[in-house]
Coordinates of C-alpha atoms in Angstrom, one line a residue:
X30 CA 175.7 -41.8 52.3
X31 CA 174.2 -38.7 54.1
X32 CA 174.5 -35.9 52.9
X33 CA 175.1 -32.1 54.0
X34 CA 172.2 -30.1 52.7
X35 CA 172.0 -26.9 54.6
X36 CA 173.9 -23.7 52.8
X37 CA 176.1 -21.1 55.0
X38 CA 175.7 -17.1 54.1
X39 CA 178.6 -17.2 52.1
X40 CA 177.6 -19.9 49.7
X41 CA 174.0 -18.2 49.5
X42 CA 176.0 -15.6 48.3
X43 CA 177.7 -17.1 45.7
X44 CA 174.5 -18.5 44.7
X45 CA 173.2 -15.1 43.9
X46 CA 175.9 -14.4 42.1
X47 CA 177.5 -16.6 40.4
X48 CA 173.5 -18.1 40.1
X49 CA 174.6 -21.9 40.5
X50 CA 173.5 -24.2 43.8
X51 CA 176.0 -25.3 46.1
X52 CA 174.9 -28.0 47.6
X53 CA 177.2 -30.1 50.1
X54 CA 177.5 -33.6 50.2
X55 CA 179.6 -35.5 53.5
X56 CA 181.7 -38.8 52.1
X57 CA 183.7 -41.6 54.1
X58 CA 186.6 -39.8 54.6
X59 CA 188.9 -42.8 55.5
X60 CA 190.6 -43.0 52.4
X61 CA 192.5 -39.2 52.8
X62 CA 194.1 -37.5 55.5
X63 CA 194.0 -40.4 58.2
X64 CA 195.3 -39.0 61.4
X65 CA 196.9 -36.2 60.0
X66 CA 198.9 -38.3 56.9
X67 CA 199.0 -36.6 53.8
X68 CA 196.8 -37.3 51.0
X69 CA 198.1 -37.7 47.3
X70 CA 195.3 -36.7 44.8
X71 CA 194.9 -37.7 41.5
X72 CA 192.3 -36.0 40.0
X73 CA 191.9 -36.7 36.6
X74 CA 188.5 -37.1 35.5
X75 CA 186.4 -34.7 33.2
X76 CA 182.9 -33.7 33.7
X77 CA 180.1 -32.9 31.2
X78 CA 180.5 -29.8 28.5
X79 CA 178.6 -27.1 27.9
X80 CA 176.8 -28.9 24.9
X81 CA 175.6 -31.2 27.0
X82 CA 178.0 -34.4 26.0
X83 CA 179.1 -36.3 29.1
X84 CA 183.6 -37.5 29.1
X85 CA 184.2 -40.3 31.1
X86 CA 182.9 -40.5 34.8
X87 CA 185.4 -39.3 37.2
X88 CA 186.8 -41.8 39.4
X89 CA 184.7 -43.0 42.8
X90 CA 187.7 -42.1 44.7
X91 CA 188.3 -39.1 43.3
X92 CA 184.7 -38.1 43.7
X93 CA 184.7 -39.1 47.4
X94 CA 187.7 -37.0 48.0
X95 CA 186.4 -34.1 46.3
X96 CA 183.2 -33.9 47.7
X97 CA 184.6 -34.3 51.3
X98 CA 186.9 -31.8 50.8
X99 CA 183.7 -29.3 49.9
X100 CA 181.6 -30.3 52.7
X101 CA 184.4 -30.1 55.4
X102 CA 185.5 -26.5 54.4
X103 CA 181.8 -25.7 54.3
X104 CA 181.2 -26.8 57.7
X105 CA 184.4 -25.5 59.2
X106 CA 183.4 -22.2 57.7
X107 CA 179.8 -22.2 59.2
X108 CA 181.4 -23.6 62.4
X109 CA 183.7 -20.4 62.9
X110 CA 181.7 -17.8 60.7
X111 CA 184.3 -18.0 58.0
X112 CA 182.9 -18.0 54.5
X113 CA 183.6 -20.5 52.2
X114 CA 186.6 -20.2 50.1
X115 CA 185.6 -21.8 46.3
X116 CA 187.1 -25.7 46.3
X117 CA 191.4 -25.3 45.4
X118 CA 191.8 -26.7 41.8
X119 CA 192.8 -30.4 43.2
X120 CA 189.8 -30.7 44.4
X121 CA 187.4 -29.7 41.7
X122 CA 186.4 -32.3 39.2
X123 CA 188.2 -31.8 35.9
X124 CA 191.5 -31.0 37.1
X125 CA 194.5 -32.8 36.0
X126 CA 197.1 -31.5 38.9
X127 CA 198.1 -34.2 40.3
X128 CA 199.5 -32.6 44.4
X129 CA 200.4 -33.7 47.4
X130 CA 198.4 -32.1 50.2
X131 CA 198.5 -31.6 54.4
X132 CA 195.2 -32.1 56.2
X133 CA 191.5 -30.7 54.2
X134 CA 191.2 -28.5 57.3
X135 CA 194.6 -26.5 56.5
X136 CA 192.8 -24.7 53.6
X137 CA 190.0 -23.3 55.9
X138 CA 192.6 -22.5 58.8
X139 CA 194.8 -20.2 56.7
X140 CA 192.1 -17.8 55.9
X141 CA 191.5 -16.8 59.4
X142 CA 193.1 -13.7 60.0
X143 CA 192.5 -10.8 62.3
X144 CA 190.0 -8.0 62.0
X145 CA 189.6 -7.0 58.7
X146 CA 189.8 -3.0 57.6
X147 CA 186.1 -2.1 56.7
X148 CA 186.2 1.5 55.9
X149 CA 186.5 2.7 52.5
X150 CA 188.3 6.0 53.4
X151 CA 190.9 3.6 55.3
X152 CA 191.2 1.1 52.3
X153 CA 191.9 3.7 49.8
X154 CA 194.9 4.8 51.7
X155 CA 196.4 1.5 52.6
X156 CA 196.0 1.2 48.9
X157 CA 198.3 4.1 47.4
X158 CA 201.9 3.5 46.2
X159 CA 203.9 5.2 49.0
X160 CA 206.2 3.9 51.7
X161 CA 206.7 5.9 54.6
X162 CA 206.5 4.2 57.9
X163 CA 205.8 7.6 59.9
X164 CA 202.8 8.7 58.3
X165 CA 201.4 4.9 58.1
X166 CA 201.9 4.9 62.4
X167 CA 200.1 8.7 62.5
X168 CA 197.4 7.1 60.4
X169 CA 196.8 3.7 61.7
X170 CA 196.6 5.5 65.7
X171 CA 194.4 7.9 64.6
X172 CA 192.1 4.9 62.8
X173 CA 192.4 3.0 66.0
X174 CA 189.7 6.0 67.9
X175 CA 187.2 3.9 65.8
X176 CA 187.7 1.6 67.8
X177 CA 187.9 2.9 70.8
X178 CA 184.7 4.5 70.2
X179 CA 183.0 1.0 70.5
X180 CA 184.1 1.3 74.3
X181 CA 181.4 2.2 77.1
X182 CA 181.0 5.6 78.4
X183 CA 184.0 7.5 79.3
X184 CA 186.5 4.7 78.4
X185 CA 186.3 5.3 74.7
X186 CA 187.8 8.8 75.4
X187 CA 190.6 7.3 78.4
X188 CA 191.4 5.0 75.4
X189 CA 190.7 7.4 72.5
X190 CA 193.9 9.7 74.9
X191 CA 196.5 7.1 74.3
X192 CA 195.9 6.4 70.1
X193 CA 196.4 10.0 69.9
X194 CA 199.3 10.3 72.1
X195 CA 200.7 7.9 70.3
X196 CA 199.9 9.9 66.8
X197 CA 201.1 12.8 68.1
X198 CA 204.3 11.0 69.3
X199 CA 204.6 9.4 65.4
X200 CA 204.5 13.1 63.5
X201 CA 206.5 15.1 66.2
X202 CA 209.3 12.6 66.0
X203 CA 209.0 12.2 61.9
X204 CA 207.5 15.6 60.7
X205 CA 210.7 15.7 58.2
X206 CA 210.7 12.5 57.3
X207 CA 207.4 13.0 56.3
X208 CA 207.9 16.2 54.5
X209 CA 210.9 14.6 52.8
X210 CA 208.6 12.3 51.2
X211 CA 206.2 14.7 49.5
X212 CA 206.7 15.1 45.7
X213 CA 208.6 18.0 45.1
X214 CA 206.0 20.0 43.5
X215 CA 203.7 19.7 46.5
X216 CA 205.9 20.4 49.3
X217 CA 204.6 23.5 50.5
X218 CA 201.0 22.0 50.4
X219 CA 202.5 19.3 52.1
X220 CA 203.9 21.4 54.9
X221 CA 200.6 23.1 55.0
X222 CA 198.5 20.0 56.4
X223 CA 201.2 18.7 58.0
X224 CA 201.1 22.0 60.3
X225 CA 197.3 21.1 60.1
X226 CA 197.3 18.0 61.8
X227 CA 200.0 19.0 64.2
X228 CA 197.4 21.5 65.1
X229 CA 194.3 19.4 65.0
X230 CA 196.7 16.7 67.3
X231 CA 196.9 19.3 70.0
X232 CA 193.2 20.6 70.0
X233 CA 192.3 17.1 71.2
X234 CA 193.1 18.1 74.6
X235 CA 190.0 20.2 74.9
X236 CA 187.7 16.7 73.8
X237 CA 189.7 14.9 76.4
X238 CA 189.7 17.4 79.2
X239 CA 185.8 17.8 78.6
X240 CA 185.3 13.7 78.3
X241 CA 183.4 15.1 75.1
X242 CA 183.0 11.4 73.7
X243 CA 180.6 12.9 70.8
X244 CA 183.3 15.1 69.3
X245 CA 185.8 12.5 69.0
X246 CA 184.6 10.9 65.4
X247 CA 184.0 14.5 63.7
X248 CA 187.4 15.6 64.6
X249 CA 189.4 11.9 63.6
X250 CA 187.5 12.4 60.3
X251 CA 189.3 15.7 60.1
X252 CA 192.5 15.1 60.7
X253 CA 192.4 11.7 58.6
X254 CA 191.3 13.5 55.9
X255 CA 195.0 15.7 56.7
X256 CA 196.1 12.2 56.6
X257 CA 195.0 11.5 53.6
X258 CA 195.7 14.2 51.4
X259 CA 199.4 14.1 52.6
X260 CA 199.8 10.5 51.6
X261 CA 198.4 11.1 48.2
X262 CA 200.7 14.2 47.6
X263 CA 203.9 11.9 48.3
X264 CA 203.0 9.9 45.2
X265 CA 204.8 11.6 42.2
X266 CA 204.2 9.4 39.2
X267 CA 202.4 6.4 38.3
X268 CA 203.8 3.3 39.8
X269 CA 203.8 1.0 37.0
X270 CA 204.0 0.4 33.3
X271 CA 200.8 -0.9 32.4
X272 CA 200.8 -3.5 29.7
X273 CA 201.7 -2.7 26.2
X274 CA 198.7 -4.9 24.9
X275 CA 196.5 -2.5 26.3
X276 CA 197.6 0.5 24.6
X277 CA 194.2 1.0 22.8
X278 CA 191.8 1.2 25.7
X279 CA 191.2 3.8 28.4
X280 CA 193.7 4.1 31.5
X281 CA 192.9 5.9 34.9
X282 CA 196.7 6.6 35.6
X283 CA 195.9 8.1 39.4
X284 CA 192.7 8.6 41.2
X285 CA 189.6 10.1 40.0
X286 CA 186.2 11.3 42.2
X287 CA 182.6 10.4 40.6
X288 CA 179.4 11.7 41.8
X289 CA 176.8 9.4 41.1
X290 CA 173.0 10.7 41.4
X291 CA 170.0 8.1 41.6
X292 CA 166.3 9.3 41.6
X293 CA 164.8 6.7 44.1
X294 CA 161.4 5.8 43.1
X295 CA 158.7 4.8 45.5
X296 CA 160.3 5.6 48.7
X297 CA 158.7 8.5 51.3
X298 CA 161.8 8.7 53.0
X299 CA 163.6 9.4 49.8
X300 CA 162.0 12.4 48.1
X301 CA 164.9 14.3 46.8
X302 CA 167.4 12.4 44.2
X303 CA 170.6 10.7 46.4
X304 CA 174.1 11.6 45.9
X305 CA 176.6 9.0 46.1
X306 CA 180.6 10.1 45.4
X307 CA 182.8 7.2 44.5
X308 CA 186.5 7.2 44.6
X309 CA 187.9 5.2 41.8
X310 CA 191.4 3.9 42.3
X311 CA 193.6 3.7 39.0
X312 CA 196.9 2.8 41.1
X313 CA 196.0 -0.8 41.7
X314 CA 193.0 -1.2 38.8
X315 CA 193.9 1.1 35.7
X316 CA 192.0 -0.7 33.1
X317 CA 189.1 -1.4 34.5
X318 CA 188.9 2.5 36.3
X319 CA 190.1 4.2 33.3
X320 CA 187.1 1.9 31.6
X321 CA 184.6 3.0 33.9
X322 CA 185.6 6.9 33.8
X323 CA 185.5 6.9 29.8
X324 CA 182.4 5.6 30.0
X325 CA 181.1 8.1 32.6
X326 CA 182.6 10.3 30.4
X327 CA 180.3 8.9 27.1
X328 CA 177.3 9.6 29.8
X329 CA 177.1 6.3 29.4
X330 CA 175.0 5.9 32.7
X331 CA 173.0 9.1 32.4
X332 CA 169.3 7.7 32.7
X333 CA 170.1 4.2 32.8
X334 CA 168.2 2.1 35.7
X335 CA 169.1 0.2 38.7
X336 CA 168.8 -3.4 37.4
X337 CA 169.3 -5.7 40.5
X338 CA 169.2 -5.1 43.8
X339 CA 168.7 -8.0 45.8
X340 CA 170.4 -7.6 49.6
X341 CA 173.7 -8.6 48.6
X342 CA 174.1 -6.3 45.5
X343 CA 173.3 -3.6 44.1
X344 CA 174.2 -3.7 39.7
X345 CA 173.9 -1.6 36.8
X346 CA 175.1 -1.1 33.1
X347 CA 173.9 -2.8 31.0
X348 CA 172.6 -0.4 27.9
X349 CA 169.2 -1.0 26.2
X350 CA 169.2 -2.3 22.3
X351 CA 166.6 -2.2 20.0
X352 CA 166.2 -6.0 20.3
X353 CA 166.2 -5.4 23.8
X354 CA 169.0 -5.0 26.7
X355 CA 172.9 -5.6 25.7
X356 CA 175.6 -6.6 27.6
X357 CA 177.9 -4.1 27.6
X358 CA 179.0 -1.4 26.1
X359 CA 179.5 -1.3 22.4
X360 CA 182.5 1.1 21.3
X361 CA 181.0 3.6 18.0
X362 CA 184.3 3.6 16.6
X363 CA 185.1 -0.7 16.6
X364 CA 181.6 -0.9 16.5
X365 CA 182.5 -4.1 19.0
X366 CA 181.6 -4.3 22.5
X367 CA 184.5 -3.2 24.4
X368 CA 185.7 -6.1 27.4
X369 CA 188.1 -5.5 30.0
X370 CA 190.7 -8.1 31.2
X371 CA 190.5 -9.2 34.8
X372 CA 192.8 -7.1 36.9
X373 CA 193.8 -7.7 40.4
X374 CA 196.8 -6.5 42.2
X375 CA 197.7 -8.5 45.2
X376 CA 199.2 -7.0 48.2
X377 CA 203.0 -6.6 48.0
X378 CA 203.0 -6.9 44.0
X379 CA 204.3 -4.1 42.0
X380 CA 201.3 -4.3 39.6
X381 CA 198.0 -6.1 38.8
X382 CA 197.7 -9.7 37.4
X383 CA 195.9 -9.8 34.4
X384 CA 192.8 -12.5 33.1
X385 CA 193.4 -15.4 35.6
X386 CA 191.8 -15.2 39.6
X387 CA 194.2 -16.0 42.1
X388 CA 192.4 -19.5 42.8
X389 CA 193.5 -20.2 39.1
X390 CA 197.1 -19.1 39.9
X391 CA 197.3 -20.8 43.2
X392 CA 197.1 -17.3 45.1
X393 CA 194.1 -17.5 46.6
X394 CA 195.0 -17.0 50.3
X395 CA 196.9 -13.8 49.4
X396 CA 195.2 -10.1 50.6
X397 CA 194.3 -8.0 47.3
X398 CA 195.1 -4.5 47.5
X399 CA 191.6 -3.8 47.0
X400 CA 189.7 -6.3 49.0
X401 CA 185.8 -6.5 49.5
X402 CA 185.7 -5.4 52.7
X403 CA 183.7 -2.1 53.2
X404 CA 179.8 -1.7 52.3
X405 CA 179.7 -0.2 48.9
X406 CA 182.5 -1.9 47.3
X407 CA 182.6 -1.4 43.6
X408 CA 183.6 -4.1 41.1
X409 CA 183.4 -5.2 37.5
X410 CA 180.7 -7.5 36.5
X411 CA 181.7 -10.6 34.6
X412 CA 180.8 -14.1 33.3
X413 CA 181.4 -16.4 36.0
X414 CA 183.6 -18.6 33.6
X415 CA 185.0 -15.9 31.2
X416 CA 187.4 -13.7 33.0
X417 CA 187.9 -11.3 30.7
X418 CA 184.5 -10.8 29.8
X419 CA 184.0 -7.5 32.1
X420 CA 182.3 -4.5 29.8
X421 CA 180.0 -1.6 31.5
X422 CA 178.3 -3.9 34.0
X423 CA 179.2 -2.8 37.8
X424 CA 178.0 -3.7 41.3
X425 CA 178.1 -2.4 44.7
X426 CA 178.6 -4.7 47.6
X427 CA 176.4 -4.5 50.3
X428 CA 177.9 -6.8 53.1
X429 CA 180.4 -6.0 55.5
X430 CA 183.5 -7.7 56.1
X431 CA 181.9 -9.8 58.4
X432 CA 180.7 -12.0 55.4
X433 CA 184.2 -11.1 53.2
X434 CA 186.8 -10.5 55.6
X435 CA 190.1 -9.4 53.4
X436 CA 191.5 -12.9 51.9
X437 CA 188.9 -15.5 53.3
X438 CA 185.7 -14.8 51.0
X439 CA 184.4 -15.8 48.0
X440 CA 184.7 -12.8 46.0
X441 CA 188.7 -11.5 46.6
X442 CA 190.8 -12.5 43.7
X443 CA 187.8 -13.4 41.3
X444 CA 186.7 -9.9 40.7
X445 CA 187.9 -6.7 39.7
X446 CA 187.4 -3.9 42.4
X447 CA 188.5 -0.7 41.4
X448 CA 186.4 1.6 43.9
X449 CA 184.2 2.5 46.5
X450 CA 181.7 4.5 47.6
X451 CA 183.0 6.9 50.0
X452 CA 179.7 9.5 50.6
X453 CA 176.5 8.0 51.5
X454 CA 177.0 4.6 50.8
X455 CA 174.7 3.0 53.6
X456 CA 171.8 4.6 51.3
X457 CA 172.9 2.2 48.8
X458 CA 170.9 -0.5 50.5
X459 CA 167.9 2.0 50.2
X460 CA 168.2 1.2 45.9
X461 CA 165.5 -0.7 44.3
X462 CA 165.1 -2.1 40.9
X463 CA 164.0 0.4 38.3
X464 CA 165.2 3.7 40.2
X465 CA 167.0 5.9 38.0
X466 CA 170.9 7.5 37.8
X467 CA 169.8 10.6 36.8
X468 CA 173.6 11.7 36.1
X469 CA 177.2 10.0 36.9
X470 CA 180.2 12.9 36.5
X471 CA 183.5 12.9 37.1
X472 CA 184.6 15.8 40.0
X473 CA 187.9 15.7 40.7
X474 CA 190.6 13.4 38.7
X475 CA 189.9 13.3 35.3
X476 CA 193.3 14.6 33.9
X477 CA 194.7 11.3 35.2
X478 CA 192.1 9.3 32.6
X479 CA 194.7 8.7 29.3
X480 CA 192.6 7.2 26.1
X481 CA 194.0 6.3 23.2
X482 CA 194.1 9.6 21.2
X483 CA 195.0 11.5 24.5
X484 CA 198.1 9.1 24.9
X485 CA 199.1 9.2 21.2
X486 CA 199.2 13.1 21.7
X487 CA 201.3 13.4 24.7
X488 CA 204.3 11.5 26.6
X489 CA 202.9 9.0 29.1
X490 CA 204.0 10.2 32.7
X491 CA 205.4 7.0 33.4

């Protein structure tokens, strides 16, 4: 039997991660999915434990199947730059599911989807709990000037005239329909931008009369930024009850703005300490962002070093002992290390699931509402087989979605995001092991961070 030795990007990655080999074998696939049939898998054998005592072999069949299965998903994803989804549960060796499925390449065909949204600005409003078509049409043809930008010469601005026509069509049609949508307390700031980006709309003509290709991206940052503060002024209360077994840990109900400054050691171009701002998103991860901000709070991070950074991420958090490091963050009043349950919302659900990854639930396919897409990404670290094992230990991303586009990659639906790094983030790749966060603070958002004693001394604003 030959066998499939090479390893794509993606399962690199998950090497450095989840630090465990992938290696690929190829098996007679005769025995499954002949010309198109489907297969019925029984997978019922067990594998060796942790303590080292070996269950009964798994079947030859079984193996084969499951080992093809691997290596033909691995090869379609190399094939078509697709990175490898993990194995479905049928597949895996220790699973007792007995399914019926169509052909092996079906799994790898569904995750191709079209271009993924990489900017973290653009993410975070796709993200927030509102539901008004207008302002979603002004947003996404003023996000289409990106690109247009990627366009030679004078036909980025030729096509960077019709996405704004078409956003100025969108709010001059819908102005009050996007008024009506602002929360009542924040219509006249509402009415404000909104006259803002009519105006900013118009004094696009200038750029387009002067072919002035280089003023197009300051002035879509602008007016998304308009964009951006409406949509986050039409969302009046917290979208969700968050679950009563959680009652005694930290909450983020809302958004919250952390600036994050690293002292980068050994590096001429870096002389002065970098500022990085995060936007932390309690909407779709509460727990784990109102975890983070109480800790930011504690000045947990003050002082504490980088403590990997190898190309694909960049991770912190974990406090020094006087044995030596820990591994997360031990609460002074449980004296207990406080974990956080796994928490992913997936797009179209009203809230997160909590302590299963959607390949466990048979969701896997499905687009989180805050995917790994944009460079900076920031999740909860975790032990690979202990999902709610997430304490103080967080990590940047830095790939594009060209590795993890939204719903085919490897890390979607297995950890938590709940963030990204929205001011200088490319310098993130700049970070080394051993330089130092000089301070982490919290700049705009923290009256939506609820902990225990805050919520036992006022009403929830649920």
């Amino acid at each position: 039997m030959s066998s499939c030795t090479w390893l794509s990007r993606a399962s690199l990655l998950r090497n450095e991660l989840y630090g465990t080999s992938l290696k690929l074998q190829k098996s007679n696939s005769r025995s499954c999915s002949r010309n198109g049939q489907n297969c019925k898998v029984n997978a019922s054998a067990h594998h060796p434990t942790h303590g080292g005592r070996e269950d009964r072999a798994e079947p030859v069949a079984s193996q084969k199947v499951r080992n093809f299965v691997v290596c033909a998903a691995g090869a379609m994803a190399v094939a078509l730059s697709v990175p490898l989804q993990p194995p479905p549960a049928w597949a895996v060796a220790g699973s007792s599911v007995e399914v019926v499925r169509g052909p092996v390449y079906s799994e790898v065909a569904g995750l191709i989807a079209g271009p993924p949204v990489k900017d973290a600005r653009a993410l975070l409003r796709y993200a927030l709990p509102i539901n008004n078509k207008p302002i979603k049409e002004v947003q996404s043809a003023l996000e289409l000037i990106t690109e247009d930008l990627k366009l030679p010469g004078t036909k980025a601005v030729d096509s960077a005239e019709r996405s704004v026509r078409k956003a100025s069509r969108a709010l001059s049609q819908n102005k009050a329909a996007i008024l009506a949508d602002v929360a009542d307390g924040k219509k006249d700031e509402g009415k404000e931008l909104l006259d803002k980006l009519e105006d900013g709309l118009q004094s696009f003509t200038t750029i387009f009369e002067d072919k002035d290709r280089d003023a197009l991206a300051p002035k879509q940052a602008e007016l998304l930024d308009y964009v951006t503060h409406i949509e986050e002024d039409m969302v009046e209360k917290f979208p969700f009850e968050i679950p009563a077994e959680f009652a005694d840990r930290p909450v983020l109900k809302g958004r919250a703005t952390v600036e994050m400054k690293v002292r980068v050691k050994d590096n001429p171009n870096l002389t002065a300490p970098v500022v990085f701002k995060v936007v932390v998103d309690g909407y779709n991860a509460p727990v784990t962002a109102g975890n983070f901000v109480d800790l930011v709070q504690r000045h947990f991070y003050d002082g504490m070093e980088i403590q990997r950074a190898d190309g694909f991420v960049v991770q912190t958090g974990d406090p020094d002992g006087p044995d030596g490091p820990l591994e997360g963050f031990v609460d002074p009043a449980t004296k207990q290390m406080r974990t956080v349950p796994l928490e992913i919302r997936v797009v179209g659900d009203k809230e997160p699931i909590y302590g299963a990854t959607l390949e466990e639930i048979g969701r896997f396919r499905e687009g989180t509402a805050l995917p790994f897409n944009a460079f900076g990404t920031m999740a909860l670290a975790r032990e690979e087989f202990s999902n709610d094992s997430g304490s103080s230990q967080v990590f940047w991303l830095l790939k594009e979605s060209e590795l993890t586009p939204t719903g085919a990659n490897i890390l979607d639906g297995r950890y938590a995001v709940f963030g990204y790094v929205t001011e200088n983030e490319t310098l993130l790749a700049d970070l080394k092991v051993g330089d130092v966060l000089e301070s982490v603070r919290v700049v705009q958002g923290l009256e939506n961070l609820q902990t225990p004693s805050s919520t036992a001394a006022s009403p929830s604003i649920v």
